[in-house]
Coordinates of C-alpha atoms in Angstrom, one line a residue:
X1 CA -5.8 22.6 6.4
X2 CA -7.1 21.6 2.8
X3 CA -8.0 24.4 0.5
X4 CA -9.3 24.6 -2.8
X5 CA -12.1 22.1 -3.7
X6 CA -11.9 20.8 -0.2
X7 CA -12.8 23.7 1.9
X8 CA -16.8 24.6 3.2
X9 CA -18.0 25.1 0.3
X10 CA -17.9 21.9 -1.2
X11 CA -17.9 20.0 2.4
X12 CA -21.3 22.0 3.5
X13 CA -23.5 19.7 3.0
X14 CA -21.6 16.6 4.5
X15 CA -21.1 18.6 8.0
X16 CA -22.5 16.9 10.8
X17 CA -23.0 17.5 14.4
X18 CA -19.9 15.1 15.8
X19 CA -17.6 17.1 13.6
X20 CA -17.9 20.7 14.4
X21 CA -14.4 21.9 14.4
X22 CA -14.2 25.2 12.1
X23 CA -12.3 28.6 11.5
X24 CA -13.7 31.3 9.3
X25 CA -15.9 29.2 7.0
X26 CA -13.4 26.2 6.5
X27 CA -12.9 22.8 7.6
X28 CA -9.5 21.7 9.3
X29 CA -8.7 18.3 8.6
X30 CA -5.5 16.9 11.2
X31 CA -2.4 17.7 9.1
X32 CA -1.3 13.7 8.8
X33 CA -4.8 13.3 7.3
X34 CA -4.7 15.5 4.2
X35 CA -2.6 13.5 1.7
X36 CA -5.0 10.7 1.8
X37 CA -8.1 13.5 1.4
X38 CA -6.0 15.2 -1.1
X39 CA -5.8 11.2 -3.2
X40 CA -9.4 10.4 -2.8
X41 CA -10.3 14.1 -4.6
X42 CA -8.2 13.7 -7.3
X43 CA -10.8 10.6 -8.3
X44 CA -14.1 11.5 -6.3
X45 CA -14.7 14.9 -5.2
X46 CA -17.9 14.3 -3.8
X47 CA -16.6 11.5 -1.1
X48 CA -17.7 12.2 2.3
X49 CA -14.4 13.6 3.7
X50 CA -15.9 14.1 6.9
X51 CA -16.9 10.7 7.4
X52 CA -13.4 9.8 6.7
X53 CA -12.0 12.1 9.5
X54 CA -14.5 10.7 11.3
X55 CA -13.4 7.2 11.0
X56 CA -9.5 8.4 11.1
X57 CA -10.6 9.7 14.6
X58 CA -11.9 6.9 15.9
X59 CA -9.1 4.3 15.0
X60 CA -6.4 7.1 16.5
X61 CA -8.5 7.4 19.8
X62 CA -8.8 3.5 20.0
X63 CA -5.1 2.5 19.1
X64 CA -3.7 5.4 21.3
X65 CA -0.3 4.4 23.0
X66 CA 0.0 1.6 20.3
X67 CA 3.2 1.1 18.9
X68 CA 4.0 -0.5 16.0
X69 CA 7.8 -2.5 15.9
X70 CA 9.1 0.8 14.2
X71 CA 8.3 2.3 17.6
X72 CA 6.1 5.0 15.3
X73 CA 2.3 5.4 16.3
X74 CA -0.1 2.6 15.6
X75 CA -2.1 5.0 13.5
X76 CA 0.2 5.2 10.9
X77 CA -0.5 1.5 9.7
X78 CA -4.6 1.9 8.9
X79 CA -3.6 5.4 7.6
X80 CA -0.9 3.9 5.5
X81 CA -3.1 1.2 4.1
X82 CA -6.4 3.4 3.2
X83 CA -3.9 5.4 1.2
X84 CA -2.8 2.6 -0.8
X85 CA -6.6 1.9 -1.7
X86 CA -7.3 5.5 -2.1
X87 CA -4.0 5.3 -4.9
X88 CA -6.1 2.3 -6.8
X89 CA -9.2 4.5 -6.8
X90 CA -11.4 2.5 -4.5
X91 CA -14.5 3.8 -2.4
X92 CA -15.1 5.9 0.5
X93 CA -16.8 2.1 2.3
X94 CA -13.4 0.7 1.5
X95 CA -11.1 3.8 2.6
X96 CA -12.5 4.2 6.2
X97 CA -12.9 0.1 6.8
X98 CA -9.4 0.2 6.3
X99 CA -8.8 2.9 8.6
X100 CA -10.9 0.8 11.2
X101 CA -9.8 -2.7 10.0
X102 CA -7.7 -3.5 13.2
X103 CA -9.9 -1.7 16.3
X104 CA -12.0 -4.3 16.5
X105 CA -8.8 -7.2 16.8
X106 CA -5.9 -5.2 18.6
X107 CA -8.4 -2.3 20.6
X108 CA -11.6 -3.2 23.0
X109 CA -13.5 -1.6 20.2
X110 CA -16.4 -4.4 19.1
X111 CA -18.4 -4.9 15.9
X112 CA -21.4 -3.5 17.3
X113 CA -19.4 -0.2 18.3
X114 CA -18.6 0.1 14.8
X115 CA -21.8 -0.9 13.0
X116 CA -23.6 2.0 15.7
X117 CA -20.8 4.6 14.3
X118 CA -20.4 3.9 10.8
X119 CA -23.1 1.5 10.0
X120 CA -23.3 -2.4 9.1
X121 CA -21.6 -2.0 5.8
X122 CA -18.3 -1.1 7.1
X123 CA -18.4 -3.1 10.0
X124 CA -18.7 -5.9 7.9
X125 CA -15.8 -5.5 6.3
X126 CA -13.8 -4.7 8.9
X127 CA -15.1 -8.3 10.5
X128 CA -13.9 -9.8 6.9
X129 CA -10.9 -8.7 7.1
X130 CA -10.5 -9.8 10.7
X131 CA -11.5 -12.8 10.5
X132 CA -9.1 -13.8 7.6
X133 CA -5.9 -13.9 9.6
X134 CA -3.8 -15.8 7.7
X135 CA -5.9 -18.3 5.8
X136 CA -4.5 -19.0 2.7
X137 CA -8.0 -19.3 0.3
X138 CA -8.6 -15.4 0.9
X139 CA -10.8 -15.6 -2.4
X140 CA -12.7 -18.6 -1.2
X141 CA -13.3 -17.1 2.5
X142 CA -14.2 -13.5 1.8
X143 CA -17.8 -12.5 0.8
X144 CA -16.8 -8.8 -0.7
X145 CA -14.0 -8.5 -2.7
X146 CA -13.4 -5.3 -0.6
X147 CA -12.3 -7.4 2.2
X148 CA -9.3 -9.2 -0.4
X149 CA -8.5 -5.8 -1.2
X150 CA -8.1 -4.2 2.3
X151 CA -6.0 -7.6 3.4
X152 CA -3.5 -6.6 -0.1
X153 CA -3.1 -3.2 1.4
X154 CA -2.5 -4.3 4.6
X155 CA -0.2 -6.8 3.5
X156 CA 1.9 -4.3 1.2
X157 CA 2.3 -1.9 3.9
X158 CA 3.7 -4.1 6.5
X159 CA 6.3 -5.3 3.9
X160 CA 7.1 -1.9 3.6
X161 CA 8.3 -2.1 7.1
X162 CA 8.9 -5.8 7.2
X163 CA 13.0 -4.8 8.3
X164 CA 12.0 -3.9 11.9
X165 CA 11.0 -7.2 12.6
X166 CA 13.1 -10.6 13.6
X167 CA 14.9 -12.1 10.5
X168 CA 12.8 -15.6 10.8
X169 CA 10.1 -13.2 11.0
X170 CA 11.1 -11.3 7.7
X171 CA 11.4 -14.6 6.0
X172 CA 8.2 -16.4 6.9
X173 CA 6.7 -13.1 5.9
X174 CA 7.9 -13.1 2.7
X175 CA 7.3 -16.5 1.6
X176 CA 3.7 -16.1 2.1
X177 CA 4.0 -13.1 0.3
X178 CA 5.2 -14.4 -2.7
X179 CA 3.6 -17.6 -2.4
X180 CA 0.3 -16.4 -1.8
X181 CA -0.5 -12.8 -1.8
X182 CA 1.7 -11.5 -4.7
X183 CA -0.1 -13.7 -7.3
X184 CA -3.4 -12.8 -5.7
X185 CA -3.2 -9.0 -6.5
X186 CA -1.7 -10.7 -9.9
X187 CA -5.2 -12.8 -10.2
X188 CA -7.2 -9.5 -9.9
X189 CA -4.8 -7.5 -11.9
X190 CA -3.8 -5.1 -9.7
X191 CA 0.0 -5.0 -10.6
X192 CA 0.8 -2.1 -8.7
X193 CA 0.7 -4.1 -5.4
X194 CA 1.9 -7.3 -7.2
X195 CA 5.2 -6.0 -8.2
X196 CA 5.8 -4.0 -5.0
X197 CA 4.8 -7.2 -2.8
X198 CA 7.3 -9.7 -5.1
X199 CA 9.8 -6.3 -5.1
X200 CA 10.1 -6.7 -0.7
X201 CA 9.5 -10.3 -1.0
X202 CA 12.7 -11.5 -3.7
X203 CA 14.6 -8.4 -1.1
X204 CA 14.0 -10.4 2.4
X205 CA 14.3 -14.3 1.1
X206 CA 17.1 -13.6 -1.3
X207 CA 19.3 -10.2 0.3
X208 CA 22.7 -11.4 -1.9
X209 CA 20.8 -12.0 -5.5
X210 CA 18.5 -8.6 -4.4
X211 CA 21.2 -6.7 -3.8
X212 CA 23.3 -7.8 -7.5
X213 CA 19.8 -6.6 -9.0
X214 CA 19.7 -3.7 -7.4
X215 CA 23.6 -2.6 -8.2
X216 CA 23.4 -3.2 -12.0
X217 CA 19.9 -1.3 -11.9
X218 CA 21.3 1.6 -10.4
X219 CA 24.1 2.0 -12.8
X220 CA 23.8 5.4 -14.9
X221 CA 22.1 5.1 -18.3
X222 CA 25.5 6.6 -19.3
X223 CA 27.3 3.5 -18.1
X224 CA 24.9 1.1 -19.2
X225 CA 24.8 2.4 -22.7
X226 CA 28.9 2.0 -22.6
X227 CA 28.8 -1.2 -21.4
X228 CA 26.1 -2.3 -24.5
X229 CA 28.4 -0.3 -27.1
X230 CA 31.4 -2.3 -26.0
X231 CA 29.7 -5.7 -26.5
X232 CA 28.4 -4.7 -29.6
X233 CA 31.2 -3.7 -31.1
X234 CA 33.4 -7.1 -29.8
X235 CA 30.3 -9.2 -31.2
X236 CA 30.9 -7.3 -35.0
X237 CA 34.5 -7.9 -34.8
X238 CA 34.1 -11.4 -33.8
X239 CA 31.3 -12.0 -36.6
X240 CA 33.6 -10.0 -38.6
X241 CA 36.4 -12.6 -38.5
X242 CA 34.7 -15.7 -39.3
X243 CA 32.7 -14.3 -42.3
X244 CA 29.4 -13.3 -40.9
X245 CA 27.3 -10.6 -42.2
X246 CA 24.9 -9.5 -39.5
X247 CA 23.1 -6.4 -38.1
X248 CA 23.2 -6.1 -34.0
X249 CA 21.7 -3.9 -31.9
X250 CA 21.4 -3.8 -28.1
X251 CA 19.6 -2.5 -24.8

């Protein structure tokens, strides 16, 4: 259940006749839904939320007894990835095509099914986004810059669980990651998804080097700080010795 600015009273006049569920004047939204509702108000409090069930519906009936390689409920991928478009602001088009963007490629679900439900905008996208597979000029093959945007998402959240599938899989993964989709969301200055994407990437093709990173990141400030005061001080004695005057600072 959502309250506040996303009960009845704001959602009146959005309600429609396929979605009629209701208690006492408010709207309940399935509880795995509401942190993506709750993202998408704090930017656009007039988006059509109930579209968006709607939509989130739809792609839970059609991937039902889907399972992705984490053995969690298919579901959770296009739910996953219209969150990480509803954290860049995008939308409401965008959110619920990439709730939909597999139904059409993985369910019996067809592009005229979709354009009859949510209308030829959306399933146009969700056909963009299918029919890029893998192709490596995403820029050059995509007519809406939505569709480039969807594929990032998509891409970002299977690296987020890019360490349930086989190791050659993680690597080949990865190199097209960093080879190709990192520096895309770098191209259209998204570097939110950039940095994440080369974050998982550097982690799968390079586990030893990741992992050294990682260590001396994790350090406390505390220690850090110690180790800097140490060096600084055994660089002014040295300098010290041979007659050199010079101010050093470190962090």
């Amino acid at each position: 259940e959502i309250s506040g600015d996303l009960t009845a009273s704001v959602l009146a006049n959005q309600i429609r006749g396929s979605i009629t569920r209701r208690q006492e004047g408010e709207i309940m939204f399935p509880p795995e839904l509401v942190p993506l509702l709750e993202k998408i108000q704090s930017y656009n409090k007039q988006a059509d939320f109930l579209k968006i069930e709607q939509a989130y519906l739809f792609a839970a009936r059609a991937h039902a007894g889907q399972l992705r390689a984490s053995g969690e409920d298919y579901i959770i991928h296009p739910l996953g990835v219209a969150i990480i478009l509803a954290e860049i602001g995008l939308d409401t088009d965008t959110i619920i095509a990439a709730l939909l963007h597999d139904v059409v490629e993985d369910t019996g679900v067809t592009l005229d099914e979709l354009a009859e439900e949510f209308g030829p905008t959306i399933a146009s996208l969700v056909d963009g986004v299918t029919k890029l597979g893998r192709l490596e000029d995403l820029l050059a093959m995509a007519e809406d810059l939505r569709v480039i945007l969807i594929k990032l998402a998509d891409r970002l959240h299977n690296m987020r669980t890019l360490n349930y599938r086989p190791r050659d899989k993680q690597k080949e993964t990865a190199q097209e990651t960093r080879d190709i989709f990192a520096p895309l969301a770098g191209r259209l200055g998204i570097s939110r998804i950039q940095w994440e994407l080369e974050d998982v990437a550097f982690r799968f093709l390079e586990p030893e080097k990741y992992r050294e990173i990682a260590e001396l990141i994790d350090r406390k400030r505390d220690e850090r700080e110690a180790v800097i005061n140490h060096a600084m001080l055994d660089l002014k004695e040295r300098l010290k010795d041979v007659e050199i005057e010079a101010d050093i600072s470190g962090r």
